[in-house]
Every structure is written in C-alpha cells, then in structure tokens.
Short mmCIF file of C-alpha atoms in Angstrom, two decimals:
data_model
loop_
_atom_site.label_atom_id
_atom_site.label_comp_id
_atom_site.label_asym_id
_atom_site.label_seq_id
_atom_site.Cartn_x
_atom_site.Cartn_y
_atom_site.Cartn_z
CA MET J 1 10.76 8.10 1.37
CA PHE J 2 13.77 6.10 2.11
CA GLU J 3 16.82 7.41 0.62
CA LEU J 4 19.50 5.33 -1.69
CA ASN J 5 23.18 5.64 -1.36
CA ILE J 6 24.19 2.82 -3.75
CA LYS J 7 20.88 1.99 -5.41
CA LYS J 8 20.78 -1.15 -7.16
CA VAL J 9 17.61 -2.78 -8.91
CA ALA J 10 16.75 -5.44 -11.59
CA MET J 11 17.84 -4.43 -15.42
CA SER J 12 17.19 -6.59 -18.19
CA ALA J 13 19.14 -9.37 -19.45
CA VAL J 14 20.08 -7.54 -22.49
CA ALA J 15 21.81 -4.61 -20.64
CA VAL J 16 23.80 -7.27 -18.68
CA THR J 17 24.77 -8.85 -21.92
CA ALA J 18 25.69 -5.61 -23.18
CA LEU J 19 27.92 -4.77 -20.03
CA THR J 20 29.87 -7.96 -20.23
CA ALA J 21 30.47 -7.92 -23.92
CA GLY J 22 33.14 -5.71 -22.99
CA THR J 23 32.32 -2.20 -24.31
CA ALA J 24 33.64 0.79 -21.75
CA ALA J 25 31.72 3.54 -20.83
CA ALA J 26 31.46 6.26 -18.26
CA GLN J 27 28.18 5.53 -16.97
CA GLU J 28 28.27 1.78 -15.63
CA ALA J 29 25.86 -0.19 -13.87
CA CYS J 30 26.61 -0.36 -9.93
CA THR J 31 27.84 2.96 -9.75
CA ASN J 32 27.52 6.27 -9.02
CA TYR J 33 27.47 8.57 -12.35
CA THR J 34 28.10 12.43 -12.01
CA VAL J 35 25.99 14.16 -15.11
CA SER J 36 28.18 15.84 -17.65
CA ASP J 37 26.59 18.37 -20.19
CA GLY J 38 24.09 17.09 -22.80
CA ASP J 39 23.28 13.89 -20.83
CA THR J 40 19.90 12.39 -21.11
CA LEU J 41 18.44 9.79 -19.26
CA ALA J 42 18.55 7.77 -22.52
CA THR J 43 21.88 8.38 -23.37
CA ILE J 44 22.86 7.05 -19.97
CA ALA J 45 20.82 4.15 -19.98
CA ILE J 46 22.32 3.04 -23.55
CA ALA J 47 25.91 3.96 -22.24
CA ALA J 48 25.47 1.67 -19.26
CA TYR J 49 23.08 -0.78 -20.10
CA GLY J 50 22.38 -1.13 -23.89
CA THR J 51 19.05 0.01 -23.90
CA SER J 52 17.25 3.62 -23.83
CA ASN J 53 14.56 2.32 -21.40
CA TYR J 54 15.51 4.40 -18.70
CA GLN J 55 12.52 4.24 -16.49
CA PRO J 56 14.66 2.24 -13.85
CA ILE J 57 17.20 4.85 -13.62
CA PHE J 58 14.47 7.31 -12.90
CA ASN J 59 12.81 4.84 -10.04
CA ALA J 60 16.37 4.75 -8.32
CA ASN J 61 16.74 8.82 -8.64
CA ARG J 62 13.37 9.85 -8.26
CA ASN J 63 13.76 11.82 -4.96
CA THR J 64 16.68 13.47 -7.40
CA ILE J 65 15.31 14.02 -10.66
CA THR J 66 12.70 17.04 -11.05
CA ASN J 67 12.69 16.88 -14.53
CA PRO J 68 13.90 13.78 -16.71
CA ASN J 69 14.55 16.01 -19.40
CA ALA J 70 16.56 18.65 -17.86
CA LEU J 71 19.48 16.93 -16.03
CA GLU J 72 21.48 19.69 -13.94
CA GLU J 73 25.37 19.22 -14.54
CA GLY J 74 27.18 17.75 -11.69
CA LEU J 75 24.02 15.83 -10.31
CA VAL J 76 24.87 12.30 -9.04
CA LEU J 77 22.89 9.42 -10.24
CA ALA J 78 23.19 5.85 -9.10
CA LEU J 79 22.66 3.54 -11.57
CA PRO J 80 20.94 0.60 -10.66
CA CYS J 81 22.56 -3.24 -10.75
CA GLU J 82 21.40 -6.00 -12.43
CA ASP J 83 20.95 -8.53 -9.65
CA GLY J 84 18.50 -6.65 -7.63
CA SER J 85 20.13 -5.49 -4.35
CA LEU J 86 19.00 -2.77 -2.78
CA PRO J 87 21.11 0.01 -0.68
CA ASN J 88 21.24 -1.81 2.43
CA GLY J 89 22.85 -5.07 0.89
CA GLN J 90 19.87 -7.15 0.59
CA THR J 91 18.54 -8.33 -2.15
CA ALA J 92 14.84 -7.57 -3.49
CA GLN J 93 13.64 -11.12 -2.42
CA GLU J 94 15.16 -10.73 1.16
CA ILE J 95 13.62 -7.70 1.80
CA ILE J 96 10.06 -8.85 0.66
CA ALA J 97 10.43 -12.12 2.87
CA ALA J 98 11.72 -9.83 5.98
CA GLU J 99 8.42 -7.76 5.55
CA GLU J 100 6.09 -10.81 4.85
CA ALA J 101 7.46 -12.44 7.66
CA ARG J 102 7.17 -9.39 10.10
CA ALA J 103 3.42 -8.71 9.04
CA ALA J 104 2.68 -12.82 9.39
CA SER J 105 3.69 -11.51 13.30
CA VAL J 106 0.98 -9.28 13.87
CA LYS J 107 -2.03 -10.06 15.44
CA ARG J 108 -4.88 -10.05 13.41
CA SER J 109 -8.68 -9.19 14.43
CA SER J 110 -11.28 -11.98 14.82
CA VAL J 111 -13.74 -9.34 13.70
CA TYR J 112 -15.06 -10.75 10.16
CA GLU J 113 -14.44 -7.87 7.47
CA PRO J 114 -15.32 -8.83 3.92
CA PRO J 115 -12.77 -9.17 1.32
CA ILE J 116 -11.61 -5.93 -0.32
CA LYS J 117 -12.77 -6.28 -4.24
CA LEU J 118 -9.72 -5.06 -6.10
CA VAL J 119 -9.80 -5.47 -9.81
CA THR J 120 -6.97 -4.72 -12.82
CA GLY J 121 -6.26 -5.67 -16.13
CA ASN J 122 -3.70 -7.86 -18.53
CA GLY J 123 -1.49 -6.60 -21.07
CA TRP J 124 0.15 -4.13 -19.47
CA ALA J 125 3.28 -6.07 -18.19
CA PRO J 126 5.12 -5.02 -16.08
CA PHE J 127 2.54 -2.96 -14.50
CA ALA J 128 -0.08 -5.43 -14.69
CA ASP J 129 -0.70 -8.99 -16.16
CA GLU J 130 -1.59 -12.25 -14.56
CA THR J 131 1.33 -13.93 -16.11
CA LEU J 132 3.66 -11.94 -13.49
CA ASN J 133 4.09 -13.29 -9.95
CA GLY J 134 1.58 -11.53 -8.17
CA GLY J 135 -0.04 -10.07 -11.30
CA GLY J 136 2.63 -7.85 -11.91
CA PHE J 137 4.42 -4.81 -9.37
CA ILE J 138 1.26 -2.53 -9.29
CA THR J 139 -1.10 -5.18 -8.37
CA ARG J 140 1.72 -6.54 -5.78
CA LEU J 141 1.89 -3.22 -4.40
CA GLY J 142 -1.73 -3.06 -3.86
CA THR J 143 -2.22 -6.24 -2.31
CA THR J 144 0.90 -6.18 -0.12
CA ALA J 145 -0.32 -2.24 1.21
CA LEU J 146 -3.52 -4.13 2.56
CA GLN J 147 -1.09 -5.89 4.77
CA ARG J 148 0.82 -3.19 5.89
CA GLY J 149 0.86 -0.09 7.57
CA GLY J 150 -1.71 -1.37 10.21
CA ASN J 151 -3.62 -3.00 7.92
CA ALA J 152 -4.65 -6.69 8.06
CA ARG J 153 -7.73 -6.97 5.66
CA ASP J 154 -8.50 -9.92 3.50
CA TYR J 155 -8.73 -9.03 -0.59
CA SER J 156 -9.58 -10.80 -3.64
CA VAL J 157 -8.37 -9.51 -7.52
CA SER J 158 -9.98 -10.00 -10.65
CA PHE J 159 -8.72 -8.93 -14.05
CA VAL J 160 -11.33 -7.59 -16.45
CA ASP J 161 -9.39 -6.65 -19.54
CA ASP J 162 -11.73 -4.07 -20.79
CA TRP J 163 -9.98 -0.98 -18.92
CA ASN J 164 -12.69 1.43 -20.01
CA SER J 165 -15.12 -0.89 -18.46
CA HIS J 166 -13.80 -0.28 -14.88
CA LEU J 167 -14.81 3.26 -14.86
CA GLU J 168 -17.99 3.15 -16.86
CA THR J 169 -19.82 -0.07 -15.03
CA LEU J 170 -17.35 -1.84 -12.74
CA LEU J 171 -16.57 0.45 -10.14
CA PRO J 172 -20.07 2.86 -10.48
CA LEU J 173 -22.03 -0.68 -9.76
CA GLY J 174 -20.07 -1.52 -7.04
CA ALA J 175 -19.13 -4.81 -8.71
CA PHE J 176 -15.36 -3.88 -7.66
CA ASP J 177 -14.16 -1.46 -4.76
CA VAL J 178 -10.86 -0.39 -6.15
CA SER J 179 -9.66 -0.66 -9.28
CA MET J 180 -5.68 -0.57 -10.07
CA ALA J 181 -4.18 1.53 -11.64
CA TRP J 182 -5.05 4.91 -13.16
CA ASN J 183 -3.44 8.02 -14.08
CA MET J 184 -5.20 10.98 -12.77
CA PRO J 185 -5.66 14.57 -14.17
CA ASP J 186 -4.68 17.60 -11.66
CA CYS J 187 -8.27 18.16 -11.09
CA THR J 188 -7.53 21.89 -9.53
CA ASN J 189 -6.82 22.72 -13.03
CA ARG J 190 -9.62 24.34 -14.83
CA SER J 191 -7.46 26.21 -17.21
CA TYR J 192 -8.18 23.94 -20.27
CA GLU J 193 -11.39 22.65 -21.46
CA TRP J 194 -11.90 18.77 -20.10
CA SER J 195 -12.60 16.25 -22.27
CA TRP J 196 -15.59 13.80 -20.87
CA GLU J 197 -12.99 11.50 -19.76
CA THR J 198 -11.37 14.01 -17.66
CA GLU J 199 -14.72 15.15 -16.30
CA VAL J 200 -15.79 11.76 -15.06
CA ARG J 201 -12.25 10.91 -13.63
CA CYS J 202 -12.45 13.98 -11.66
CA THR J 203 -16.14 14.23 -10.80
CA GLN J 204 -17.09 10.29 -9.99
CA PHE J 205 -13.80 9.06 -8.71
CA ASP J 206 -11.53 9.29 -5.33
CA SER J 207 -7.77 8.24 -5.76
CA SER J 208 -4.69 7.04 -3.72
CA VAL J 209 -1.57 8.56 -3.20
CA PRO J 210 0.69 8.38 -5.82
CA VAL J 211 1.79 4.30 -6.35
CA TYR J 212 4.12 4.94 -9.24
CA ASP J 213 5.80 7.57 -11.42
CA VAL J 214 5.94 7.15 -15.29
CA VAL J 215 7.55 8.88 -17.72
CA ILE J 216 5.57 9.61 -20.82
CA GLY J 217 7.99 9.83 -24.03
CA PHE J 218 7.01 11.16 -27.47
CA TYR J 219 8.32 9.22 -30.54
CA SER J 220 8.49 9.99 -34.08
CA LEU J 221 10.87 9.49 -37.45
CA PRO J 222 14.18 10.74 -36.96
CA GLU J 223 13.96 13.41 -39.85
CA SER J 224 10.33 14.79 -38.51
CA ASP J 225 10.00 18.32 -37.90
CA TYR J 226 8.63 17.21 -34.73
CA ALA J 227 11.94 15.16 -33.62
CA GLY J 228 13.42 18.48 -32.60
CA ALA J 229 10.15 20.00 -30.34
CA THR J 230 11.18 21.82 -27.42
CA THR J 231 8.15 22.07 -25.68
CA LEU J 232 4.72 20.20 -25.92
CA GLY J 233 3.39 23.32 -27.67
CA ASP J 234 5.40 22.57 -30.46
CA LEU J 235 3.52 19.48 -31.56
CA LYS J 236 0.61 21.87 -32.61
CA GLY J 237 -0.53 20.65 -36.05
CA SER J 238 0.71 16.87 -35.69
CA THR J 239 -1.27 13.69 -35.72
CA ILE J 240 -0.66 12.44 -32.55
CA CYS J 241 -0.87 8.16 -31.41
CA ARG J 242 -1.88 7.02 -27.79
CA MET J 243 -3.62 3.78 -27.10
CA ASP J 244 -7.50 3.99 -26.55
CA GLY J 245 -8.08 3.74 -22.49
CA TRP J 246 -5.31 5.80 -21.82
CA PHE J 247 -5.16 9.32 -19.83
CA ILE J 248 -5.00 12.28 -22.63
CA HIS J 249 -5.25 14.93 -19.92
CA ASP J 250 -1.42 16.21 -20.41
CA LEU J 251 -2.22 16.53 -24.28
CA GLU J 252 -5.41 18.14 -23.27
CA ALA J 253 -3.72 20.98 -21.06
CA ALA J 254 -0.89 21.66 -23.67
CA GLY J 255 -3.71 22.70 -26.33
CA LEU J 256 -3.01 18.88 -28.11
CA ARG J 257 -6.51 18.25 -29.24
CA ALA J 258 -9.09 19.13 -32.09
CA PRO J 259 -8.75 21.32 -33.89
CA ASP J 260 -4.78 22.15 -33.05
CA ALA J 261 -3.95 18.49 -32.94
CA THR J 262 -5.26 15.39 -34.35
CA LEU J 263 -5.38 12.32 -31.79
CA MET J 264 -5.40 8.30 -33.12
CA GLN J 265 -6.52 6.06 -30.08
CA PRO J 266 -5.85 2.59 -31.60
CA ILE J 267 -5.78 -0.64 -29.25
CA THR J 268 -2.04 -1.63 -29.10
CA ALA J 269 1.77 0.56 -28.98
CA ARG J 270 2.79 -1.20 -31.77
CA GLU J 271 -0.13 0.08 -34.01
CA CYS J 272 0.93 3.60 -32.97
CA LEU J 273 4.68 2.52 -34.04
CA ASP J 274 3.39 1.48 -37.10
CA ALA J 275 1.29 4.77 -37.58
CA VAL J 276 4.82 6.78 -37.01
CA LEU J 277 6.35 4.43 -39.48
CA THR J 278 3.88 4.63 -42.58
CA GLY J 279 3.44 8.48 -42.02
CA VAL J 280 -0.04 8.06 -40.70
CA ALA J 281 0.91 9.96 -37.58
CA ASP J 282 3.52 12.18 -36.77
CA VAL J 283 4.22 11.25 -33.14
CA ALA J 284 3.34 8.10 -31.09
CA THR J 285 3.57 8.76 -27.35
CA PHE J 286 3.14 6.33 -24.25
CA GLU J 287 5.48 5.20 -21.19
CA VAL J 288 9.08 4.40 -21.74
CA GLN J 289 9.20 0.98 -20.45
CA LEU J 290 6.56 -0.02 -23.08
CA PHE J 291 8.28 1.99 -25.53
CA ALA J 292 11.60 0.33 -24.99
CA ASP J 293 9.57 -3.18 -24.92
CA THR J 294 8.04 -2.67 -28.42
CA LYS J 295 11.02 -0.92 -29.97
CA SER J 296 12.32 -4.44 -29.10
CA GLU J 297 9.77 -6.79 -30.16
CA MET J 298 9.40 -5.09 -33.67
CA GLY J 299 13.25 -5.01 -34.08
CA LEU J 300 13.20 -1.07 -34.61
CA THR J 301 16.45 0.75 -34.41
CA GLU J 302 17.37 4.38 -33.46
CA LYS J 303 17.71 4.80 -37.35
CA ASP J 304 13.87 3.93 -37.53
CA ILE J 305 12.10 5.86 -34.78
CA VAL J 306 13.50 7.87 -31.82
CA GLU J 307 12.68 9.72 -29.08
CA ASN J 308 12.49 13.55 -28.28
CA PRO J 309 15.12 14.44 -25.78
CA PHE J 310 13.30 17.51 -24.85
CA VAL J 311 9.46 16.65 -24.37
CA THR J 312 8.07 14.08 -21.65
CA THR J 313 5.27 14.24 -19.51
CA LEU J 314 5.03 12.49 -15.96
CA SER J 315 2.15 10.67 -14.57
CA SER J 316 1.49 9.16 -11.33
CA LEU J 317 -0.60 5.70 -11.47
CA ARG J 318 -2.85 5.73 -8.47
CA PHE J 319 -5.42 3.23 -7.32
CA ILE J 320 -9.45 4.69 -7.56
CA SER J 321 -12.28 3.95 -6.11
CA HIS J 322 -16.10 5.28 -7.12
CA ARG J 323 -17.52 8.21 -4.86
CA SER J 324 -21.02 5.80 -4.95
CA ASN J 325 -18.84 3.20 -2.56
CA PRO J 326 -19.58 4.01 1.09
CA PHE J 327 -16.53 2.81 1.64
CA GLY J 328 -14.21 4.04 -0.79
CA LYS J 329 -12.35 6.27 1.15
CA GLN J 330 -11.58 4.06 3.87
CA TYR J 331 -10.37 1.81 1.42
CA LEU J 332 -8.04 4.17 -0.06
CA ALA J 333 -6.88 5.14 3.19
CA MET J 334 -5.89 1.92 4.07
CA LEU J 335 -3.96 1.74 0.73
CA ASN J 336 -2.25 4.97 1.43
CA ARG J 337 -1.06 3.56 4.98
CA GLY J 338 0.30 0.60 3.47
CA MET J 339 2.02 2.49 0.58
CA ASN J 340 3.79 5.04 2.68
CA GLU J 341 5.24 1.98 5.17
CA MET J 342 6.36 0.50 1.89
CA ARG J 343 8.29 3.20 0.75
CA GLU J 344 9.91 3.61 3.84
CA SER J 345 10.95 0.13 4.75
CA GLY J 346 12.08 -0.13 1.28
CA GLU J 347 9.24 -3.05 0.04
CA TRP J 348 8.02 -0.63 -2.51
CA TYR J 349 11.50 -0.34 -4.45
CA ALA J 350 12.12 -4.10 -4.08
CA ILE J 351 8.86 -5.38 -5.42
CA VAL J 352 9.13 -2.93 -8.52
CA SER J 353 12.54 -4.04 -9.00
CA ASP J 354 11.94 -7.77 -8.29
CA THR J 355 9.19 -7.68 -10.85
CA LEU J 356 11.22 -5.90 -13.57
CA ARG J 357 13.79 -8.40 -12.88
CA GLU J 358 10.91 -11.11 -14.13
CA HIS J 359 9.62 -9.26 -16.87
CA ASN J 360 13.23 -8.88 -18.11
CA GLU J 361 14.00 -12.28 -17.74
CA LYS J 362 11.02 -13.23 -19.88
CA LEU J 363 11.44 -10.95 -22.79
CA MET J 364 14.82 -12.48 -23.14
CA ALA J 365 13.66 -16.15 -22.95
CA ALA J 366 11.12 -15.15 -25.55
CA SER J 367 13.41 -13.41 -27.77
CA ASN J 368 15.71 -16.79 -27.88
#
C-alpha cells in the first residue's frame, strides 16, 4: 500500500462552501491534523468540511486508523483537499491518465479469450451506478483491475438492479462470472448461528481481496436510550433497520437477531431513517456516505437524528464468483493482481477520489 504524506482527495462542494465561508477551525482541509482528546472522525469532518461524512478522511488514512470509534490522542491525520490532488502532486485525473497510457503500451496476447462477464447494480452511488463515469468507483476499480497487474482481459459490464438475483440465480446459473461488490462475512467465525444469507455467502461463493473498506454507522433519535450505546450488545432489545439485500452478519455476530432484537429491511435508506423518525424503528444502520447523502436529501440535521459516536462496524466490499464457475478462482486471481498493483501505484485512490468528486458535484447541482 502506498503511503500518503499530504493526502488529498475530492471532497463535496458543500464542504468547499463551508470552508470558504470563513469559519475558522482547528481542523482544515489540505492539512495534517493532530487528534485531540474527545475528537471523533465525525466531529473532525464537520469542523473541516461542514459535513458529517467522514468516509473520505477514513479512506485517506486507512493505514493509520484501526478503529474509527477510538482515535488515539496525538494521531496525525491527513485531511483531504477538495481538488482531487494526490500526495505526489498529481491530480487524480493525471494519475489515471498516466496508468492508462502505461497499460496501453503493454503488448497484448493474440490468443482469443472470451470477455469476462461482470455484473453490478444501480442505485448505490458513488459505489455502483450507471449515471456515474465508468459505473461508479467499484465498477471502475473492477474493470481497471482487469487491465493491470499483467492482465489484459476483455470484459463486459451489465447492471442488474435486483441485487439478490446475483446470488440466487445469475452467478449460480453462469449468466455472469463476477459480481461487484459484496460484503463477505468472516467465514472462519462459527461462534454464532449463521443466517441463510451468511451460510450461502460462505459456502457457495469465493471472493477477492478487499476492494474498499466501508464504515457502517448506527443512527437514532438524539433522545433515544440507544444513542448512548457503547457496544453493539447495548442495542439488544431494539428494532434495527437495515435495507433489504444488505449484509447482516455483523448484527448476527453481536447477537442482534430474534428474539434479542427485531430487524426491519425496507428497500431504501430513506425508509430506514423515516422509521426512526416516526418511532417504528429505534436504530437505522448503513454506511456513512449513504447516511450523509440521505440526511441531506431529507433536510435533516443533528437535532433530528444522530450518529452513535461509539458504535460502528467495518466491512470490506469484494468481488465474488460462484464456486460452480470453472474459471471463477482464475478471474478473482486476476482481479487481485490488478487491485494490488493499483494500490501500489496510487490509481486505486485516484479512481475513488475522482468518483467521489463527480458524485458530490452531481449532488450539489441537484440541490441548486
């Protein structure tokens, strides 16, 4: 993994506006910040960017942050810039262009090999969505990886929005080779009773190396008893909302399943936040980027709904193939090689930051 010395990535235009409005803060974008006692990633993000979405800070400091809930006093964090520049002074676009030019100069084999059939789904911007350049950054990372690390493999990309169908029919029947991107449980942990979903993921699918680490937050009303929970176990007895098709193995492992907790699974994040606001659910839980976007779309503030500062889970998005696919492990190995090279060259970080910039610009345009 390449080291980030200045660490600059694209942040939201909302953040830029907040910075240029003139409010002075100890935490400023494009600087290194030393963590003080009581700091959290969310409070740092709010002070530096005017948004509670701290996923970009987490991305920029992934090698340093081991637990987003427990920042050590004195830890030095690089706070990303809004312009997409990377530590070596190149912009994200410059790094991507240089890597594409280098890959184009590699001699390709004349032996025909069928394109690898990739599938993902819409409605999960900035991760996967046809409206974004390259289909979102998870899609861009997958397609780029097939041209890096010694790979030169053709591919096709399809978007099937019924995510559950990827697991239930599309990959098992061989309609596609690899699906992007999925949270995989720790399949070595049998200390809890696996759900059908966890059983299927662990016994029927193989997965790539981690592609992107997401922080999963837990959100409740400010006055809720669960707002001050310090462990996942403290959420026992609650009604928890996480969307249909999302993983639940982190909840299962903490004992948050019937009869100790009630799980709601609507379709959208907005429905989960509505359930908390109306008292139908006690806690909503999904990744912090989606929370920041949905909260903004709904016009909510910290007076309406808050993120628990003590309880989060981490999960890695991966590429998966079905074990019945005779070439599945080979394709995943190719993706792994490409991903490893992209992390070393900085292209991984460039693609992520470039897509975040595009996504946030679209959100700003839609709000105007």
